[in-house]
Coordinates of C-alpha atoms and ligand atoms in Angstrom, one line a residue:
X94 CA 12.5 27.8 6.4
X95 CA 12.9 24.0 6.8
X96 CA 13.1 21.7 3.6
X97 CA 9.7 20.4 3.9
X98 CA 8.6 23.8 4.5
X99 CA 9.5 24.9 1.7
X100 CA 8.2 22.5 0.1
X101 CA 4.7 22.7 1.2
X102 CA 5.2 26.4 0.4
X103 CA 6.0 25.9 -3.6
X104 CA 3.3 22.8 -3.6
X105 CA 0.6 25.5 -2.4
X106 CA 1.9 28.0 -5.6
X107 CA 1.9 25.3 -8.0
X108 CA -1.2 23.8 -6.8
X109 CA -3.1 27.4 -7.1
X110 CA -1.3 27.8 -10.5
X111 CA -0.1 24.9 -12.2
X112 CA -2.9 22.5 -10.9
X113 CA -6.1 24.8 -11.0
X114 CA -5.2 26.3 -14.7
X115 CA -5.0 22.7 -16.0
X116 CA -7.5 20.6 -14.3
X117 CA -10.4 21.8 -16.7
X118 CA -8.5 20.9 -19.9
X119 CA -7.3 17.4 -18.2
X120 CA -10.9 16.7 -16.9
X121 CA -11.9 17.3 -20.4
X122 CA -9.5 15.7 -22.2
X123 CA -8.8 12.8 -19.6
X124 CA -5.3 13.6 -20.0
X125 CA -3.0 12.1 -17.6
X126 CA -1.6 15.2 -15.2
X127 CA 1.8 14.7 -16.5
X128 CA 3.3 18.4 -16.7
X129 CA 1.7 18.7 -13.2
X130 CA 3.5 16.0 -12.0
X131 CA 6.6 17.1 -13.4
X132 CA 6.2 20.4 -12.1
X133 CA 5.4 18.8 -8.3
X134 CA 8.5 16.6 -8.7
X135 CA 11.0 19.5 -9.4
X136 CA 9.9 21.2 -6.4
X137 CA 10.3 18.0 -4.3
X138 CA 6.7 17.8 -3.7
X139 CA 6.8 14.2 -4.9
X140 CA 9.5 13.1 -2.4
X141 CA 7.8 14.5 0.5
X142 CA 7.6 10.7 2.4
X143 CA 10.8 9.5 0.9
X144 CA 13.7 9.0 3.7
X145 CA 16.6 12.1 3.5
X146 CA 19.0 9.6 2.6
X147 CA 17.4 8.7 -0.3
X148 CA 16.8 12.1 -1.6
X149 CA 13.3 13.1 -0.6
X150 CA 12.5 15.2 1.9
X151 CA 12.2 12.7 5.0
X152 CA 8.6 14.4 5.8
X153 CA 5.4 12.4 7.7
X154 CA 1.9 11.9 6.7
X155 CA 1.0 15.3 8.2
X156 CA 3.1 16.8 5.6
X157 CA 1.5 14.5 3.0
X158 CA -2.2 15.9 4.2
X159 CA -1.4 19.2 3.6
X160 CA 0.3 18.7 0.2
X161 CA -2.9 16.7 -1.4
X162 CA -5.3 19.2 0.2
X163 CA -3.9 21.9 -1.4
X164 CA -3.5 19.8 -4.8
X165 CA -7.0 18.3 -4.8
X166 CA -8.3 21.8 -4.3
X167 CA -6.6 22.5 -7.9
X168 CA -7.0 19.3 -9.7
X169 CA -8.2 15.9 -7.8
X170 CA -6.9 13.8 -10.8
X171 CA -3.2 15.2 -10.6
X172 CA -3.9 14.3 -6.1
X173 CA -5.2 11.1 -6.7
X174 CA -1.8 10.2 -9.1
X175 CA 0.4 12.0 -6.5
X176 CA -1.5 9.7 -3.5
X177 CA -0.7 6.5 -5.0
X178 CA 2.8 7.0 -5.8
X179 CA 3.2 8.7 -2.3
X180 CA 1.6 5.1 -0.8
X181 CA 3.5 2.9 -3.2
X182 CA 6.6 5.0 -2.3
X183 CA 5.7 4.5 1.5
X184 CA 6.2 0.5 1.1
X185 CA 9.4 0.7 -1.2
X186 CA 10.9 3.2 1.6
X187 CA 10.0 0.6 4.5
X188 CA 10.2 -2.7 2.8
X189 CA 12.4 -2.7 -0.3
X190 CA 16.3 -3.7 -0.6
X191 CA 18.6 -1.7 -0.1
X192 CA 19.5 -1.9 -4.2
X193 CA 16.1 -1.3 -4.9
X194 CA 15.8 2.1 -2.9
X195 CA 19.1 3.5 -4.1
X196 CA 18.2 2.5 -7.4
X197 CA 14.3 4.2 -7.6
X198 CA 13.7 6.5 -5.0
X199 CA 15.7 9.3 -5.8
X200 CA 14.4 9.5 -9.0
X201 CA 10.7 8.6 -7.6
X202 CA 11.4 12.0 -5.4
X203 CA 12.2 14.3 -8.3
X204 CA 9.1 12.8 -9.9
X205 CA 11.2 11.5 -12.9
X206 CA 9.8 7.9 -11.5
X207 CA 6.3 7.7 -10.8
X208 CA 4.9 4.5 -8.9
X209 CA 1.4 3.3 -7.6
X210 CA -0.4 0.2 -6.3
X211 CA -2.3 -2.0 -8.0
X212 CA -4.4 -4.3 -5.7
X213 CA -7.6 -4.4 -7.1
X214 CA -9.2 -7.7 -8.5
X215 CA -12.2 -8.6 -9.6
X216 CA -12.1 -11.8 -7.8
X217 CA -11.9 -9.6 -4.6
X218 CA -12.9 -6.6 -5.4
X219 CA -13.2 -4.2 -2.6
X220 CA -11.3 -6.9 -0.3
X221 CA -8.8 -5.7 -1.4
X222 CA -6.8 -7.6 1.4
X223 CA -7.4 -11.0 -0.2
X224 CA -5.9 -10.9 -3.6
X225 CA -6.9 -13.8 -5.9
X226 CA -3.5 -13.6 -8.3
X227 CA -1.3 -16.0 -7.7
X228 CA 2.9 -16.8 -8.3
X229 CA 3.5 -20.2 -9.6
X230 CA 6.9 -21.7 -9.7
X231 CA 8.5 -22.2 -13.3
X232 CA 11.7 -24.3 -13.2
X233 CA 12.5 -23.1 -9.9
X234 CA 11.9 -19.0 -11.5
X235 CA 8.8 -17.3 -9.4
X236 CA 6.2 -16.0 -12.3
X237 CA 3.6 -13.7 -11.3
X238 CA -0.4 -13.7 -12.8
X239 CA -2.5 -11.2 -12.0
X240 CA -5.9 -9.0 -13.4
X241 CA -6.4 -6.1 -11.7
X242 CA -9.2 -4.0 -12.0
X243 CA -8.6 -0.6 -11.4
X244 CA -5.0 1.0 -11.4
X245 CA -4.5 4.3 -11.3
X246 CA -2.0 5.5 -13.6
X247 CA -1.8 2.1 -15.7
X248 CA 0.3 2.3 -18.2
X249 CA 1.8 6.0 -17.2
X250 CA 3.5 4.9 -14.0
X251 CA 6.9 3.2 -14.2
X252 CA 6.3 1.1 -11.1
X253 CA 3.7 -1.1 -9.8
X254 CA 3.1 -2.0 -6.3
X255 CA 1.7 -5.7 -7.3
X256 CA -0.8 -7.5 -4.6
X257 CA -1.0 -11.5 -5.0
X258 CA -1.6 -14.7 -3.1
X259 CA 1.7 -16.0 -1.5
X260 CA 3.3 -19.3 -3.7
X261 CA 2.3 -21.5 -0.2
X262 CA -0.7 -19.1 0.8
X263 CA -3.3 -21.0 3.2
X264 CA -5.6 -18.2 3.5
X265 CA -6.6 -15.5 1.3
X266 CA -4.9 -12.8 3.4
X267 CA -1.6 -14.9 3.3
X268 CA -0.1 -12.6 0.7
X269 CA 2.8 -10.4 -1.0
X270 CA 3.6 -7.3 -2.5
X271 CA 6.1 -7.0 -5.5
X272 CA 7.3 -4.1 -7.5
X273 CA 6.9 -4.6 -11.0
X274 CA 8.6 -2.2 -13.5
X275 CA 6.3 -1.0 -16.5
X276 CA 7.4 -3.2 -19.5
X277 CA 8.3 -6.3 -17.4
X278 CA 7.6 -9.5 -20.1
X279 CA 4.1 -10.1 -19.5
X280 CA 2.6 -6.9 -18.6
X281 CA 0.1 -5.0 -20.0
X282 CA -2.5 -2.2 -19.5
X283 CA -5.7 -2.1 -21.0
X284 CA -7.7 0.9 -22.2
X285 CA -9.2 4.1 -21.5
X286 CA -10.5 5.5 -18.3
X287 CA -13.9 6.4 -18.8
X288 CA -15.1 7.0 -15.1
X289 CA -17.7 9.5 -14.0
X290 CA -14.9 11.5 -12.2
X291 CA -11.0 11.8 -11.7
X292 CA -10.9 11.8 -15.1
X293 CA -6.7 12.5 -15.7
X294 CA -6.2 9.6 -13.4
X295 CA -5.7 6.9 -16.1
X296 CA -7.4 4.2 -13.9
X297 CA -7.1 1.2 -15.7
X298 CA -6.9 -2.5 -15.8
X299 CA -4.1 -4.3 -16.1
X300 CA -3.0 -7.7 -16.6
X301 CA 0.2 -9.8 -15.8
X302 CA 0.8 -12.8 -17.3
X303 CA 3.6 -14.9 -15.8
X304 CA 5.6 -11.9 -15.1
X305 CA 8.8 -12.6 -13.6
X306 CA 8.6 -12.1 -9.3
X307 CA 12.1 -12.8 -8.0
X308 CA 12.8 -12.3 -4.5
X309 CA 14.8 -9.1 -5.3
X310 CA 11.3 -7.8 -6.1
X311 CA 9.4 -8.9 -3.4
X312 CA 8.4 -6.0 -0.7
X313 CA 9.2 -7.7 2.6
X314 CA 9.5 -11.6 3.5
X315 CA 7.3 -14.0 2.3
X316 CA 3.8 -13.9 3.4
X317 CA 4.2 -10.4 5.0
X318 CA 1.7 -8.9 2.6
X319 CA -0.9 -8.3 4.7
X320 CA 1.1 -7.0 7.1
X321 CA 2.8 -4.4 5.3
X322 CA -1.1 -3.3 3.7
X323 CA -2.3 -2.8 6.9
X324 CA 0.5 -1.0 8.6
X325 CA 2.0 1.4 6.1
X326 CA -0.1 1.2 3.1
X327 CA -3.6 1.7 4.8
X328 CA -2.9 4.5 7.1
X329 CA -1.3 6.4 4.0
X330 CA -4.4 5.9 1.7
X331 CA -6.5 6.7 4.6
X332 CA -5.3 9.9 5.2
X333 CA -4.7 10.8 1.7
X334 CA -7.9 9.9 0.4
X335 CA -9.4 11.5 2.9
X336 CA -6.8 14.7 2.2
X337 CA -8.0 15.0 -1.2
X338 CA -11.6 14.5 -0.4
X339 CA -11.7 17.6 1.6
X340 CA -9.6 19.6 -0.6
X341 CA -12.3 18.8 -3.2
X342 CA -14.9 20.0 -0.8
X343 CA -13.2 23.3 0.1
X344 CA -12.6 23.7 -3.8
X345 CA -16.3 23.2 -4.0
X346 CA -16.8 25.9 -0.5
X347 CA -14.8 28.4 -2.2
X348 CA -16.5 28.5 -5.5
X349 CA -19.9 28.5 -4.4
X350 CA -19.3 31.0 -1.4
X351 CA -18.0 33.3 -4.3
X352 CA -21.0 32.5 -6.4
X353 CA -24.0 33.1 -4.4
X354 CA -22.3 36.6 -3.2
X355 CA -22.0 37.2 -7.2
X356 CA -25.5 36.0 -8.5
X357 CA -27.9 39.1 -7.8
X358 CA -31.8 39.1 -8.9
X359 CA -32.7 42.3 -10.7
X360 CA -36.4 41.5 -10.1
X361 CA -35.1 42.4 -6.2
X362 CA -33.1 45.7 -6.8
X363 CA -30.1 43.4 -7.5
X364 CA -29.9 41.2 -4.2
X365 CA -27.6 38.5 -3.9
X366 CA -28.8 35.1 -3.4
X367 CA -26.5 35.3 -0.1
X368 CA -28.7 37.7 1.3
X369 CA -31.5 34.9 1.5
X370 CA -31.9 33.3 5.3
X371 CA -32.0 29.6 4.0
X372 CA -29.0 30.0 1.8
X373 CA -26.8 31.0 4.6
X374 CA -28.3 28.5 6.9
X375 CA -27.5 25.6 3.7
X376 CA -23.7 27.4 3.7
X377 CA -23.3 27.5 7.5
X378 CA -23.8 23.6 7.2
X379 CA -21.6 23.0 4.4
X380 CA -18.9 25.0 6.8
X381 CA -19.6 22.6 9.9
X382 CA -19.4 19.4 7.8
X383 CA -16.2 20.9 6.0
X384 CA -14.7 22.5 9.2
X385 CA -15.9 18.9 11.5
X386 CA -13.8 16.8 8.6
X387 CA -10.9 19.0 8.9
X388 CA -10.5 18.2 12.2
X389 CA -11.3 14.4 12.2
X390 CA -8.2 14.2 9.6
X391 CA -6.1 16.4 12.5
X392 CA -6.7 14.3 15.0
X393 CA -6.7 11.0 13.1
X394 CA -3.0 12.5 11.9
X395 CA -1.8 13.4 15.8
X396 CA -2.4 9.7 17.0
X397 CA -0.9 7.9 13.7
X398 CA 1.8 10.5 14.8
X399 CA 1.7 9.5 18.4
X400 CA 1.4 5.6 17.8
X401 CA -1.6 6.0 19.6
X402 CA -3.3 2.1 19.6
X403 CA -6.9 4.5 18.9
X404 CA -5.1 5.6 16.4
X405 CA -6.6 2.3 13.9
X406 CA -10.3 3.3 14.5
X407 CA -9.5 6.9 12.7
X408 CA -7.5 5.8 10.4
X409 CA -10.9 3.5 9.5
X410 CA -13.3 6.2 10.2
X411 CA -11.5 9.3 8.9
X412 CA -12.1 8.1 4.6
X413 CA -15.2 7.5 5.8
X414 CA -16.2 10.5 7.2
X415 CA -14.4 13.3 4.8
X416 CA -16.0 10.9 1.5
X417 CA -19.0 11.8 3.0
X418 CA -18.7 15.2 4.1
X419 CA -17.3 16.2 0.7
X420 CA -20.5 14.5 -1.1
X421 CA -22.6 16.6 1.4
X422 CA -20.6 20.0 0.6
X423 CA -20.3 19.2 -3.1
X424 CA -23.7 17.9 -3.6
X425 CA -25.3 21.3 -2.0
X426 CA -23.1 23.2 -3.8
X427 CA -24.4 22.2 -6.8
X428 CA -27.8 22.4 -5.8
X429 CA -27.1 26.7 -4.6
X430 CA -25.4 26.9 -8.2
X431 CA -28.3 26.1 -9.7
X432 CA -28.2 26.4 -14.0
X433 CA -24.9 28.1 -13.6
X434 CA -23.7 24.2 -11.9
X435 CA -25.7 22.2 -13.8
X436 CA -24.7 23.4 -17.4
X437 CA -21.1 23.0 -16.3
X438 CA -20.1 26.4 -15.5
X439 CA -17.6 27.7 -12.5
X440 CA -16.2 23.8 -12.5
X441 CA -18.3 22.7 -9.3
X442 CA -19.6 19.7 -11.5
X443 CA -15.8 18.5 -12.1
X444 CA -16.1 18.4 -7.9
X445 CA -19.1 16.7 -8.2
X446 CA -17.6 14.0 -10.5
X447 CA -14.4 13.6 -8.3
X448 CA -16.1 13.5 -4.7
X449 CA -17.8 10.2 -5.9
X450 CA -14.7 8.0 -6.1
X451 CA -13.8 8.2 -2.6
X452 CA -17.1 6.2 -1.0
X453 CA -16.1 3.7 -3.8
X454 CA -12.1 3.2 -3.5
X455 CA -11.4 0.1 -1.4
X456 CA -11.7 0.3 1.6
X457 CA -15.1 1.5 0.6
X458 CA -17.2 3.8 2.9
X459 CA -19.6 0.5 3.7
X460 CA -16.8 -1.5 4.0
X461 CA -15.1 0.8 6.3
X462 CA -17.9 0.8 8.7
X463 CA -18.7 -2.7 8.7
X464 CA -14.5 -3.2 10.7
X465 CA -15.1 0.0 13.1
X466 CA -18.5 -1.7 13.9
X467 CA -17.2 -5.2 14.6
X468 CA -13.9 -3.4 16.1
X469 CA -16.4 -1.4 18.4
X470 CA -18.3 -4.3 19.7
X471 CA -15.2 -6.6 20.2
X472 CA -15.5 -9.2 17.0
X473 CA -12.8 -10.4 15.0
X474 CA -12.3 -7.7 12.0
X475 CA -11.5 -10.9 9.4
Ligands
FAD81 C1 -11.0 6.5 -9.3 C2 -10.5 5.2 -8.8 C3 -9.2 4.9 -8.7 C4 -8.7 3.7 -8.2 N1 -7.4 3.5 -8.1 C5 -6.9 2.3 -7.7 C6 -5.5 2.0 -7.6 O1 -4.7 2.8 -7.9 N2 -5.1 0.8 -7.2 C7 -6.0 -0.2 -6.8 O2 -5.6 -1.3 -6.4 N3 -7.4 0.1 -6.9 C8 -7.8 1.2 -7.3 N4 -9.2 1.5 -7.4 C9 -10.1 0.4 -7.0 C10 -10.8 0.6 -5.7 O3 -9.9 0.8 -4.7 C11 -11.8 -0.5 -5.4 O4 -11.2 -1.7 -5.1 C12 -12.8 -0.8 -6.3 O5 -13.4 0.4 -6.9 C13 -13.9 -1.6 -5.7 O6 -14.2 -2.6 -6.5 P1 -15.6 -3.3 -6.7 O7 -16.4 -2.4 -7.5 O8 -15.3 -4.6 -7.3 O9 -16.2 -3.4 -5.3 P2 -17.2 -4.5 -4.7 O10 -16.4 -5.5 -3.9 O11 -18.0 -5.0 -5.8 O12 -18.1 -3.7 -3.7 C14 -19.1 -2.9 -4.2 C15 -19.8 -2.2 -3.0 O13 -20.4 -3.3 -2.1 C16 -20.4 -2.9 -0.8 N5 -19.6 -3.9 0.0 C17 -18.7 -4.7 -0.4 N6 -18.3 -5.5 0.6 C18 -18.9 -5.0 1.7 C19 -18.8 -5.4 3.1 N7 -17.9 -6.3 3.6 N8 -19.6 -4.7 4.0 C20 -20.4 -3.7 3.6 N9 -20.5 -3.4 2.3 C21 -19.8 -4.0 1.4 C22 -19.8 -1.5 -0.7 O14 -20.8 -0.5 -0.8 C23 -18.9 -1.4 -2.0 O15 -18.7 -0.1 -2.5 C24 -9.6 2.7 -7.8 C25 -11.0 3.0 -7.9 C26 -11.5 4.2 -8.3 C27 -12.9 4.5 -8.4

């Protein structure tokens, strides 16, 4: 068995273990996953996209796929963590020093350093693309300013993938990407996550207040922000997003598959609610939507693979289209689990919860559709 093999093959045990015993008590508790993640980072699961020479285990967004499918179907909170510090380890991998890398992302692969990205604003909100924050020069010292919306893992990660305007920025998409270590003078995050779903998460806000930015911690030249979003960054969060959306839907498909073969009426001699015509039809459906979303994500993933120039559209379309599927799957799932979903039973309503941040997280769903439509019929995308 390959490295990475086996590494998939003890992400799938501790997702089906670790993951699924917690994720009731973390959803509950809005707890952030942290045993999970130590568990993950043990068995490499964390250094899955990090290069062999920096101790991960050199593997490719494929790989990733499979490791936060399995993982969502346990806990989406724990996925959603493991995403962003996959995507934030992404950029570090392809755009940090050499000092940097040796420095982070061995430890970032054993999970004993967990990163993420931080590029929401409320000046920009779902553009994410055109940060508002801005570096100012202080006696000749870059100092960074930024308030950022909604960071997952604020305050719990060690790293942050920071977006801002570049110091000579023209545009709004004329930007940069720093890494800025938890603690830095001038950082802070604020608060509890209270969100409908991913609940262990820790989304936060966060604020930086003339944090230091020197060109050691700047991801790529000057200006290259934009770049570097839409060429490593997006295609990771695409896929992964739309990873853990369908593990949250086949969570969902397993647990209500199971239930209406369990729930039997005594009023008819004990038959299951499976045996009804229109209850198969509604599960044949969730199959096709679940099964058609699956292989969207496959053949997104074989392009990005094959540097396939369709290979952009997918990458748009694909968050789109699992976000959606899973609300379909999920949202009928409840509706077949009847009493037994609704008063929070069988944890489909933790599913329920979870599948809604996906339509939401920038690139939103709309947002998503409003590039693939302009890309279809020929317009500039910005
Ligand atoms: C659970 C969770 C975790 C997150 N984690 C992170 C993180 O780790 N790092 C990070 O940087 N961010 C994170 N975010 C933030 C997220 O990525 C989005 O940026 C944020 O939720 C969107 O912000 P907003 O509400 O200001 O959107 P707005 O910009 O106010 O948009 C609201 C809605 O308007 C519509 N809309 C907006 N623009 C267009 C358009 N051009 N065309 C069509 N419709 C449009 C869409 O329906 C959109 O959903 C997270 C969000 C959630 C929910």
């Amino acid at each position: 068995m390959s490295d990475i093999a086996a590494i998939l093959a003890a992400n799938e045990n501790i997702s089906k273990d670790t993951l699924q015993s917690h994720a009731d008590r973390i959803d509950r508790e809005r707890k952030f996953p942290r045993e999970n993640l130590q568990a993950l980072g043990a068995a490499g699961v964390l250094g899955i996209l990090i290069p062999a020479e920096f101790g991960g285990a050199g593997g490719t967004p494929a790989d990733m796929s499979r490791a936060l499918q399995a993982q969502a179907q346990g806990c989406a909170s724990t996925a959603m963590v493991a995403l962003m510090h996959y995507c934030a380890c992404a950029v570090i991998a392809a755009k940090g020093g050499d000092a940097m890398k040796r420095q982070l992302l061995p430890s970032a692969a054993r999970g004993e350093h967990i990163s993420t990205l931080a590029f929401s604003e409320a000046g920009s909100g779902g553009h994410f693309y055109a940060p508002v924050s801005k570096v100012r020069l202080d006696c000749g010292a870059k100092k960074l300013s930024a308030r950022k919306t909604f960071v997952t893992s604020a305050g719990e990660a060690d790293s942050y993938v920071v977006s801002t305007r570049a110091l000579h920025a023209a545009a709004p998409t004329e930007c940069d990407l720093y890494l800025i270590p938890k603690g830095a003078s001038g950082f802070s995050a604020q608060g509890r996550f209270e969100g409908l779903g991913l609940a262990g998460n820790a989304s936060a806000p966060m604020t930086l207040e003339d944090v230091p930015a020197g060109d050691a911690a700047r991801l790529g030249a000057e200006g290259s922000g934009f770049q570097t979003m839409m060429e490593v960054v997006l295609p990771h969060f695409q896929i992964g997003v739309a990873s853990v959306s369908i593990g949250i839907a086949g969570a969902a498909f397993e647990k209500i598959t199971a239930r209406v073969g369990a729930r039997k009426y005594e009023h008819a001699a004990g038959a299951a609610l499976a045996s009804i015509p229109r209850v198969q039809f509604l599960v044949a459906e969730m199959a096709i939507e679940l099964n058609s979303a699956r292989a969207y994500l496959a053949e997104t993933i074989r392009k990005a693979l094959a540097a396939d120039p369709a290979a952009m559209l997918d990458v748009l379309g694909v968050k789109a289209k699992a976000a959606e599927s899973c609300l379909n799957v999920v949202s009928r799932a409840m509706t077949l689990g009847g009493g037994w979903a609704f008063g929070q039973r069988g944890g489909l309503e933790r599913h329920f919860r979870d599948a809604q941040a996906a339509a939401v997280m920038a690139p939103a769903s709309d947002v998503l559709k409003d590039f693939i439509g302009k890309a279809c019929l020929g317009l500039p995308l910005f």
